[in-house]
Short mmCIF file of C-alpha atoms and ligand atoms in Angstrom, two decimals:
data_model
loop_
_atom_site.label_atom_id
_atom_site.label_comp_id
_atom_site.label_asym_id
_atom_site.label_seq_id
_atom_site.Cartn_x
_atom_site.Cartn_y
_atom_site.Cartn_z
CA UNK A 1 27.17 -1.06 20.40
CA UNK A 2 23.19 -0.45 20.87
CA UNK A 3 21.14 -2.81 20.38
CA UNK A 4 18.24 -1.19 17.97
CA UNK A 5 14.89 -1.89 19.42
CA UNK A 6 12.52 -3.82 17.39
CA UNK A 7 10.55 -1.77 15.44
CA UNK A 8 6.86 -4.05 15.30
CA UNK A 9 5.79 -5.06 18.44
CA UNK A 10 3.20 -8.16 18.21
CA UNK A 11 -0.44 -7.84 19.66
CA UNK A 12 -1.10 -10.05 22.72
CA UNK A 13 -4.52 -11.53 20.48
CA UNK A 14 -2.06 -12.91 18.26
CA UNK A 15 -2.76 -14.49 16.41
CA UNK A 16 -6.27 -12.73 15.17
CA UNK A 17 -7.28 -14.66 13.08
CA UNK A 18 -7.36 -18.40 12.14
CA UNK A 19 -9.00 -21.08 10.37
CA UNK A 20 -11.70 -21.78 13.47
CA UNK A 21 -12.73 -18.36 13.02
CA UNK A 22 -14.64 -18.94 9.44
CA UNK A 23 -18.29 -19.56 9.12
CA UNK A 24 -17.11 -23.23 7.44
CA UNK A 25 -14.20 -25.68 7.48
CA UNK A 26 -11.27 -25.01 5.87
CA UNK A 27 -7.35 -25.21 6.10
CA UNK A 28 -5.65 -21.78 7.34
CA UNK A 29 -6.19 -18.61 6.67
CA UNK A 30 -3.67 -16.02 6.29
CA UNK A 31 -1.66 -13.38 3.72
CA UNK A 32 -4.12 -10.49 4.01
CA UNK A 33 -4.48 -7.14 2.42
CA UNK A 34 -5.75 -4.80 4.73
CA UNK A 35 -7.92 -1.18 4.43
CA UNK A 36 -10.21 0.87 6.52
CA UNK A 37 -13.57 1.40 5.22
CA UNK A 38 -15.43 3.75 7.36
CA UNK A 39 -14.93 2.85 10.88
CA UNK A 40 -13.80 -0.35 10.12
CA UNK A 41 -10.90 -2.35 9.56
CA UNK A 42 -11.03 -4.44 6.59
CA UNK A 43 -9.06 -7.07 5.80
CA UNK A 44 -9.23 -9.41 2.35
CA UNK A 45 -8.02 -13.08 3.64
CA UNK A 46 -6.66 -15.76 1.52
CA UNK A 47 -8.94 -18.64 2.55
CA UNK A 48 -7.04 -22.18 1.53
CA UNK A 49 -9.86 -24.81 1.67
CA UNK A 50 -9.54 -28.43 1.95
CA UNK A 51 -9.02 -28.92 -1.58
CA UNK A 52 -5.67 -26.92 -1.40
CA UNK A 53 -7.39 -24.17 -3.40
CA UNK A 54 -7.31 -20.18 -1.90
CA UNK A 55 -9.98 -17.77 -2.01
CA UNK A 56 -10.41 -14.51 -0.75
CA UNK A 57 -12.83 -13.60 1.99
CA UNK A 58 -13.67 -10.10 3.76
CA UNK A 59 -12.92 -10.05 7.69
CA UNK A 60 -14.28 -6.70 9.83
CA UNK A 61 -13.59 -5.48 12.56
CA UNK A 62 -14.36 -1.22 14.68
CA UNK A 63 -10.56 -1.78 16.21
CA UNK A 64 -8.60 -4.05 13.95
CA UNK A 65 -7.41 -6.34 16.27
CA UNK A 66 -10.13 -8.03 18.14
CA UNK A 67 -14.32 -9.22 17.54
CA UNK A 68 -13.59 -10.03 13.80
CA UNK A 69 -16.75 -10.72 11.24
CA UNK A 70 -16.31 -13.01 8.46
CA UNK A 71 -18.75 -11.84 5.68
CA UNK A 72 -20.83 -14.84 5.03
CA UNK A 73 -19.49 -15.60 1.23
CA UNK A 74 -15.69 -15.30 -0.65
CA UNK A 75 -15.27 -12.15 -1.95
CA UNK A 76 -13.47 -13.52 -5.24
CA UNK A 77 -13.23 -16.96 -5.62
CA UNK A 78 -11.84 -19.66 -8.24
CA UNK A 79 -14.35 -18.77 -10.84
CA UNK A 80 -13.08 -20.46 -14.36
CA UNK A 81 -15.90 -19.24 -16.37
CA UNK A 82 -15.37 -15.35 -15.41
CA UNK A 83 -11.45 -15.54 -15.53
CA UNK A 84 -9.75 -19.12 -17.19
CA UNK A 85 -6.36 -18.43 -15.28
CA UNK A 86 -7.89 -19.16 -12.14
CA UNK A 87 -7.89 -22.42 -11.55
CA UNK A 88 -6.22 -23.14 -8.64
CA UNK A 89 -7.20 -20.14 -6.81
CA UNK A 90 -6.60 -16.47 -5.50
CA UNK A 91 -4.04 -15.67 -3.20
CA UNK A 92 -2.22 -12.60 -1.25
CA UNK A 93 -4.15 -9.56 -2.32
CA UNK A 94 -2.90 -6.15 -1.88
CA UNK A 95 -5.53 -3.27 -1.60
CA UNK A 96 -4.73 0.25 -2.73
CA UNK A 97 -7.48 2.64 -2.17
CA UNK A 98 -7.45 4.82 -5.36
CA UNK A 99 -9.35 8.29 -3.90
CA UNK A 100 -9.44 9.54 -8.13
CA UNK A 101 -11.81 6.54 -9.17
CA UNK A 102 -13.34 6.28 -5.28
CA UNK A 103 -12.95 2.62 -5.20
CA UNK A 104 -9.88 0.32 -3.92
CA UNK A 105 -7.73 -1.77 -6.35
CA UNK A 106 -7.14 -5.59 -5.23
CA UNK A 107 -4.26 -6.97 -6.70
CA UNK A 108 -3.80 -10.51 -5.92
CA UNK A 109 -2.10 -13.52 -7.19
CA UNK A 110 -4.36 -15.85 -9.79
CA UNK A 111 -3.00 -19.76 -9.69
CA UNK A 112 -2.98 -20.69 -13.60
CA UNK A 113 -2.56 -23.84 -15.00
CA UNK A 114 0.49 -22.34 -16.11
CA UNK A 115 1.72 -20.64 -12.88
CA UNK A 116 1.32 -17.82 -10.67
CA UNK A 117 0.09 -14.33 -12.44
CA UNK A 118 -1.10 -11.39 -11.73
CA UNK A 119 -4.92 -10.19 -11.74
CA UNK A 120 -6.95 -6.93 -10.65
CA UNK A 121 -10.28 -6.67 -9.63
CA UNK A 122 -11.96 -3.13 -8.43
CA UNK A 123 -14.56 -2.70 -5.51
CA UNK A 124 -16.37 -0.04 -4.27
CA UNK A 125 -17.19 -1.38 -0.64
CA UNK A 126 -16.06 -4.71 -0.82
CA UNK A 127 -19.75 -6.53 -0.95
CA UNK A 128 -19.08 -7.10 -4.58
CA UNK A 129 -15.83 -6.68 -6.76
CA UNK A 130 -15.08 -6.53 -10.89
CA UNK A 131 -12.92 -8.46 -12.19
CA UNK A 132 -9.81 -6.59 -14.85
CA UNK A 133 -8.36 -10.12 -15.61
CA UNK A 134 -4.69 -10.64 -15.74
CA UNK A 135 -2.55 -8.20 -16.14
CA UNK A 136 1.13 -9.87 -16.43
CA UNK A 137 1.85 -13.13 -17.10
CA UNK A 138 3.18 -15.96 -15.48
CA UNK A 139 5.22 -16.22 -13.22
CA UNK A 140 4.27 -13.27 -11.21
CA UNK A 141 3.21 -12.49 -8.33
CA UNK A 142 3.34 -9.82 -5.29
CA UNK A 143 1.44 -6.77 -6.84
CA UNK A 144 0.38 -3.79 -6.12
CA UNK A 145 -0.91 -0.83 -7.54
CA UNK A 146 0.09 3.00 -5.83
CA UNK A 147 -2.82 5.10 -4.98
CA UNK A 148 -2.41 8.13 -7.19
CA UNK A 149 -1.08 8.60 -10.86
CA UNK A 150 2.31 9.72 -12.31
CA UNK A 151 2.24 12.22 -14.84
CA UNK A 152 -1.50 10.62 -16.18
CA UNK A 153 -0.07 7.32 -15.51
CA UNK A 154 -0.60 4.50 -13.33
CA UNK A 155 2.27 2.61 -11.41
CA UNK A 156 1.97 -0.74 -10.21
CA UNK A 157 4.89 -2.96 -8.03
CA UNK A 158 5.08 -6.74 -9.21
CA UNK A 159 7.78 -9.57 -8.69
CA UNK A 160 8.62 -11.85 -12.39
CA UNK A 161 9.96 -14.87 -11.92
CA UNK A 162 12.90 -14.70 -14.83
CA UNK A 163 14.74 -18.15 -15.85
CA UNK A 164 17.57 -16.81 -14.64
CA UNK A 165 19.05 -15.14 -11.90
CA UNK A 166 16.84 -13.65 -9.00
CA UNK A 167 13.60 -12.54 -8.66
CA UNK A 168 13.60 -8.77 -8.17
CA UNK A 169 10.96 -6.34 -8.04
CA UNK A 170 9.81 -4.28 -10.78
CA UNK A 171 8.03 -1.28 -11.70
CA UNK A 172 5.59 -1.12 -14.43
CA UNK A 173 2.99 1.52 -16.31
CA UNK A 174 -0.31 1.98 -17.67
CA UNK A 175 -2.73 4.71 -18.98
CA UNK A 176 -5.81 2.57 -17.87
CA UNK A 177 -5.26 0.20 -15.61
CA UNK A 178 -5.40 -2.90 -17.99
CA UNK A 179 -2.56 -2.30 -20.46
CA UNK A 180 1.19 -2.64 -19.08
CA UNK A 181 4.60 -1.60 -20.13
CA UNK A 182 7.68 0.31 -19.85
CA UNK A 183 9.18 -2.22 -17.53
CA UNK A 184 11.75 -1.78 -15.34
CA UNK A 185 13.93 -2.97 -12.64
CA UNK A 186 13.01 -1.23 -9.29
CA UNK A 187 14.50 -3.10 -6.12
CA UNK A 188 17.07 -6.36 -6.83
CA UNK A 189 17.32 -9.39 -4.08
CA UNK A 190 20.68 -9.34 -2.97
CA UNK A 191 23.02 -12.72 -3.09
CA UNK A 192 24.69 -14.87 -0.66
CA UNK A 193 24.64 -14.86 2.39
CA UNK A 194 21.91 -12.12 2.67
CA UNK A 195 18.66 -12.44 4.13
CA UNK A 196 17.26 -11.14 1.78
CA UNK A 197 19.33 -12.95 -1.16
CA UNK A 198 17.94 -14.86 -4.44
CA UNK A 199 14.29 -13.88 -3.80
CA UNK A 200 12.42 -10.44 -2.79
CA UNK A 201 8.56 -9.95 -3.29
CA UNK A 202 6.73 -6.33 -2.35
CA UNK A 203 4.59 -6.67 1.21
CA UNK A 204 1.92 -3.96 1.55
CA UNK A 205 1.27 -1.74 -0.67
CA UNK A 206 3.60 1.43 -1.35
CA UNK A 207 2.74 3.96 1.85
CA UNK A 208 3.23 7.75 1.05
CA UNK A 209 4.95 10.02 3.04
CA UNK A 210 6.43 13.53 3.51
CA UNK A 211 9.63 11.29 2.60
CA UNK A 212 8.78 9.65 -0.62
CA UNK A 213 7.07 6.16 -0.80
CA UNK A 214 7.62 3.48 2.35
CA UNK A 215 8.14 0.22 0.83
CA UNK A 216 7.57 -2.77 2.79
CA UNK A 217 9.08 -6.18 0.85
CA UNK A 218 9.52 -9.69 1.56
CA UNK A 219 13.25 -11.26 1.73
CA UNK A 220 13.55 -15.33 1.19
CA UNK A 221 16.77 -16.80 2.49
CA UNK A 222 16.84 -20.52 1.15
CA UNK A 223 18.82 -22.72 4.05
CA UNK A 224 19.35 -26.47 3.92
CA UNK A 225 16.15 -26.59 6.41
CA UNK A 226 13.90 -24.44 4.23
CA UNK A 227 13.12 -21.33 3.72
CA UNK A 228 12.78 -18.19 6.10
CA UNK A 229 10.77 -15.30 5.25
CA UNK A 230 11.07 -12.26 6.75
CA UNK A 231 10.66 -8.44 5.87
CA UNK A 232 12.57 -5.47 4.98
CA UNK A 233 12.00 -1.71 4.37
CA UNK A 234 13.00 0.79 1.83
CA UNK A 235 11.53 4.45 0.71
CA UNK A 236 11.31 5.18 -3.26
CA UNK A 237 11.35 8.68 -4.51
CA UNK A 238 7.77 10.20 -3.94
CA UNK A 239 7.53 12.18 -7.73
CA UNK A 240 9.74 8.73 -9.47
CA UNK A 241 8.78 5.92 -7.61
CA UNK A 242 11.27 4.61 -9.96
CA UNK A 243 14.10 5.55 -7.87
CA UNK A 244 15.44 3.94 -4.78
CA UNK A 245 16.23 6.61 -1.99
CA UNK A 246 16.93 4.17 0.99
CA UNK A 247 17.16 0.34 1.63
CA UNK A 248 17.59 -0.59 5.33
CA UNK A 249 20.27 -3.58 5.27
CA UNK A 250 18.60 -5.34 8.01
CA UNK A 251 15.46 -7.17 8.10
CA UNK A 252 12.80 -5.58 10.38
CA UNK A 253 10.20 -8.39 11.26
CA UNK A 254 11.36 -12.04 11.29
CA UNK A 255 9.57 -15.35 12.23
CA UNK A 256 9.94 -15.73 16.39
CA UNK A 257 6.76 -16.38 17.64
CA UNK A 258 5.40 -20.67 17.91
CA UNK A 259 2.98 -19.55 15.04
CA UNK A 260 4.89 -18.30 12.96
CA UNK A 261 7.87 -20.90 13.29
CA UNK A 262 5.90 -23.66 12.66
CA UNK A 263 2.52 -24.15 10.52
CA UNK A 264 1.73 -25.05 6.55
CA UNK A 265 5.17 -23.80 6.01
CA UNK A 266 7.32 -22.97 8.97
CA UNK A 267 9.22 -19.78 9.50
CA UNK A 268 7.39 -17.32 7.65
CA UNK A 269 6.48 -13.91 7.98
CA UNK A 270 4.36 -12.54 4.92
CA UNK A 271 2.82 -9.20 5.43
CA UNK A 272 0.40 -8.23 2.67
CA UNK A 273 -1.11 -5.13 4.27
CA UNK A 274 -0.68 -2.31 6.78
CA UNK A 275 -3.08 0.83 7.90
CA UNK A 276 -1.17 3.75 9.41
CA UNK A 277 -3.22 6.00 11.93
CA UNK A 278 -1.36 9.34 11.69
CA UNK A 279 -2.79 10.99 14.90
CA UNK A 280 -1.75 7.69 17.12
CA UNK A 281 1.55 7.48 15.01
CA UNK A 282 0.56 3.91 14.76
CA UNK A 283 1.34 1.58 11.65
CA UNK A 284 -0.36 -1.62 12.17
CA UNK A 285 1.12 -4.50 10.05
CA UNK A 286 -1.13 -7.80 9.03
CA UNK A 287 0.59 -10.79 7.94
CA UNK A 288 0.14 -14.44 7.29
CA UNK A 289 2.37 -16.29 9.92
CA UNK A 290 3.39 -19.61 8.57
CA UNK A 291 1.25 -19.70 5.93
CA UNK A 292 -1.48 -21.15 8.45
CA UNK A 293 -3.02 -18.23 11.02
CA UNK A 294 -2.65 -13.93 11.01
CA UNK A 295 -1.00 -11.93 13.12
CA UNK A 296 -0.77 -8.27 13.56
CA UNK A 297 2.46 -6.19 14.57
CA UNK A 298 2.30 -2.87 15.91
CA UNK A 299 4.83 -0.01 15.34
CA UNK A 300 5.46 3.91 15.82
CA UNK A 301 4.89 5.47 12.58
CA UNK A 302 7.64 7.85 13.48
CA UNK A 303 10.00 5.29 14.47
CA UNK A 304 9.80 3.26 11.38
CA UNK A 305 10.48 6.24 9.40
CA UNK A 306 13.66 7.32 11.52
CA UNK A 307 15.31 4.11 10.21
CA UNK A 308 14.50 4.38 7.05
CA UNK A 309 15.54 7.56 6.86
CA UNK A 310 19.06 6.52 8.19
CA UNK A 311 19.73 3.52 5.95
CA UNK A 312 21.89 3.90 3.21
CA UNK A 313 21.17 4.95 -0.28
CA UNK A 314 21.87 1.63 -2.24
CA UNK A 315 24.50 1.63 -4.60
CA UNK A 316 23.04 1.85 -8.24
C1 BMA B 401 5.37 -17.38 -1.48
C2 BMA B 401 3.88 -17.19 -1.73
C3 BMA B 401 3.13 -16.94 -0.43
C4 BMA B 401 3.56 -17.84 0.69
C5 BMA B 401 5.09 -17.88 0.79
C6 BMA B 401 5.62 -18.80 1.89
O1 BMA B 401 5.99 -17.83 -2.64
O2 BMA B 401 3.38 -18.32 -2.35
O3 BMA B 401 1.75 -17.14 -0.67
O4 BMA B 401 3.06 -17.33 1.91
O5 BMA B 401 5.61 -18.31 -0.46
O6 BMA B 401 5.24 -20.13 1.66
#
């Protein structure tokens, strides 16, 4: 039997980015989305301050993996007045750059009073954003909006948290960006003794390719120790993202390294964003490593397609 190769290979400045880095104390910093803007790498960081509360803050950098710039203020912060469903902060934003309204889409987790939901905001060059509000309930959480729309309509990946059963992934619609429906189930956590079982969340935001849409999602396998995250792959059809071409069984990227074993919360991987340079064939991969610091993973763009391409088609 071969042994496959992993796929993401982890930078040797992991990890980029921590906590020491900011222009002011606070806890960790991790769960980024990530863009480029120009010839720069941007990425939005979830900023947890000492109060236990998360905002987001712009990091730059000309190579995306070394000499980061923290902007000197949050990008979105805890602001009650402007949005009453975020009181306990912003987390994990995804960015989608949306080349029909020239501006990116963040998608990010708001902590209500009554749990996790999700909220969009819109920026232009990521000095200053707008603020949609909430767009599903709680609990939700691990959005993100595709980049173009389907048949007039928009498409945006999200993960409800349902009473019972798991927590799946599903797809939902809108003609404007602000008004959601036609729900449905798009990618279900498996059960048992999968690593993926109980729990799945979306990672970056949907990538398109020549194959259909490369789907990047988080797997949570609940042991008597705690959690492990780690993430899988899986390509949806590029005309009805609605439809599941491929699901690779195995996980891809799993917590190894000393930062991302122990931290905050130990043994997670939690990749929020990725930027794929298509004349290197590189697909670089952010992530918050146990909840605490970021790293960055490093894979051929070709090769993460090839096994894709030969997983399975799941069973429907
Ligand atoms: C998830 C989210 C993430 C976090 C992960 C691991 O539910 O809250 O923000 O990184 O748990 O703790």
């Amino acid at each position: 039997m071969t042994i496959p190769q992993p796929l993401f290979v982890r930078s040797p400045a992991n990890p980029i980015l921590t906590a020491a880095d900011l222009p002011y104390p606070a806890n960790t910093v991790f769960n980024p989305g990530a863009t480029r803007v120009g010839d720069e790498t941007v990425l939005l960081v979830r900023v947890e301050d000492l109060r236990g509360i998360s905002q987001l803050h712009v990091a730059r950098s000309a190579d995306g993996e070394h000499d980061w710039r923290f902007d000197p203020e949050p990008l979105l912060r805890a602001a009650v007045d402007l949005d009453p469903e975020e009181t306990w902060g912003c987390e994990d934003p995804r960015l989608t750059r949306l080349p029909e309204r020239e501006e990116w889409a963040i998608a990010y987790t708001a902590y209500s009073r009554r749990g996790p939901l999700v909220s969009l905001a819109t920026t232009h060059d990521f000095r200053t954003a707008k603020r949609l509000g909430p767009v599903m309930p709680p609990e939700d959480k691990d959005a993100s909006l595709f980049p173009v729309r389907f048949g007039g309509r928009w498409a945006m990946i999200h993960r409800p948290s349902p009473l019972r059963g798991g927590a799946h992934m599903w797809l939902s619609w809108s003609p404007d960006l602000r008004h959601w429906g036609d729900h449905k189930l798009l990618l279900e956590a498996h059960d048992g003794a999968w690593w993926d079982a109980g729990k799945i969340g979306l990672g970056p935001p949907p990538l398109e390719t020549a194959h259909g849409w490369l789907v990047m999602y988080h797997g949570v396998r609940m042991t008597s120790d705690g959690p492990i995250y780690r993430a899988g792959l899986a390509l949806l059809d590029r005309d009805d993202p609605g439809t599941v071409l491929c699901r690779c069984p195995e996980w891809v990227f799993a917590p190894e390294a000393p930062y991302e074993i122990t931290g905050d919360v130990g043994r997670v991987v939690f990749p929020c964003g990725w930027v794929l340079d298509e004349a290197s064939d590189r697909l670089s991969l952010y992530y918050g490593a146990a909840d605490s610091v970021i790293g960055l993973a490093t894979a051929r763009f070709s090769d993460v397609m090839a096994r894709v391409l030969a997983s399975p088609v799941p069973a429907s």
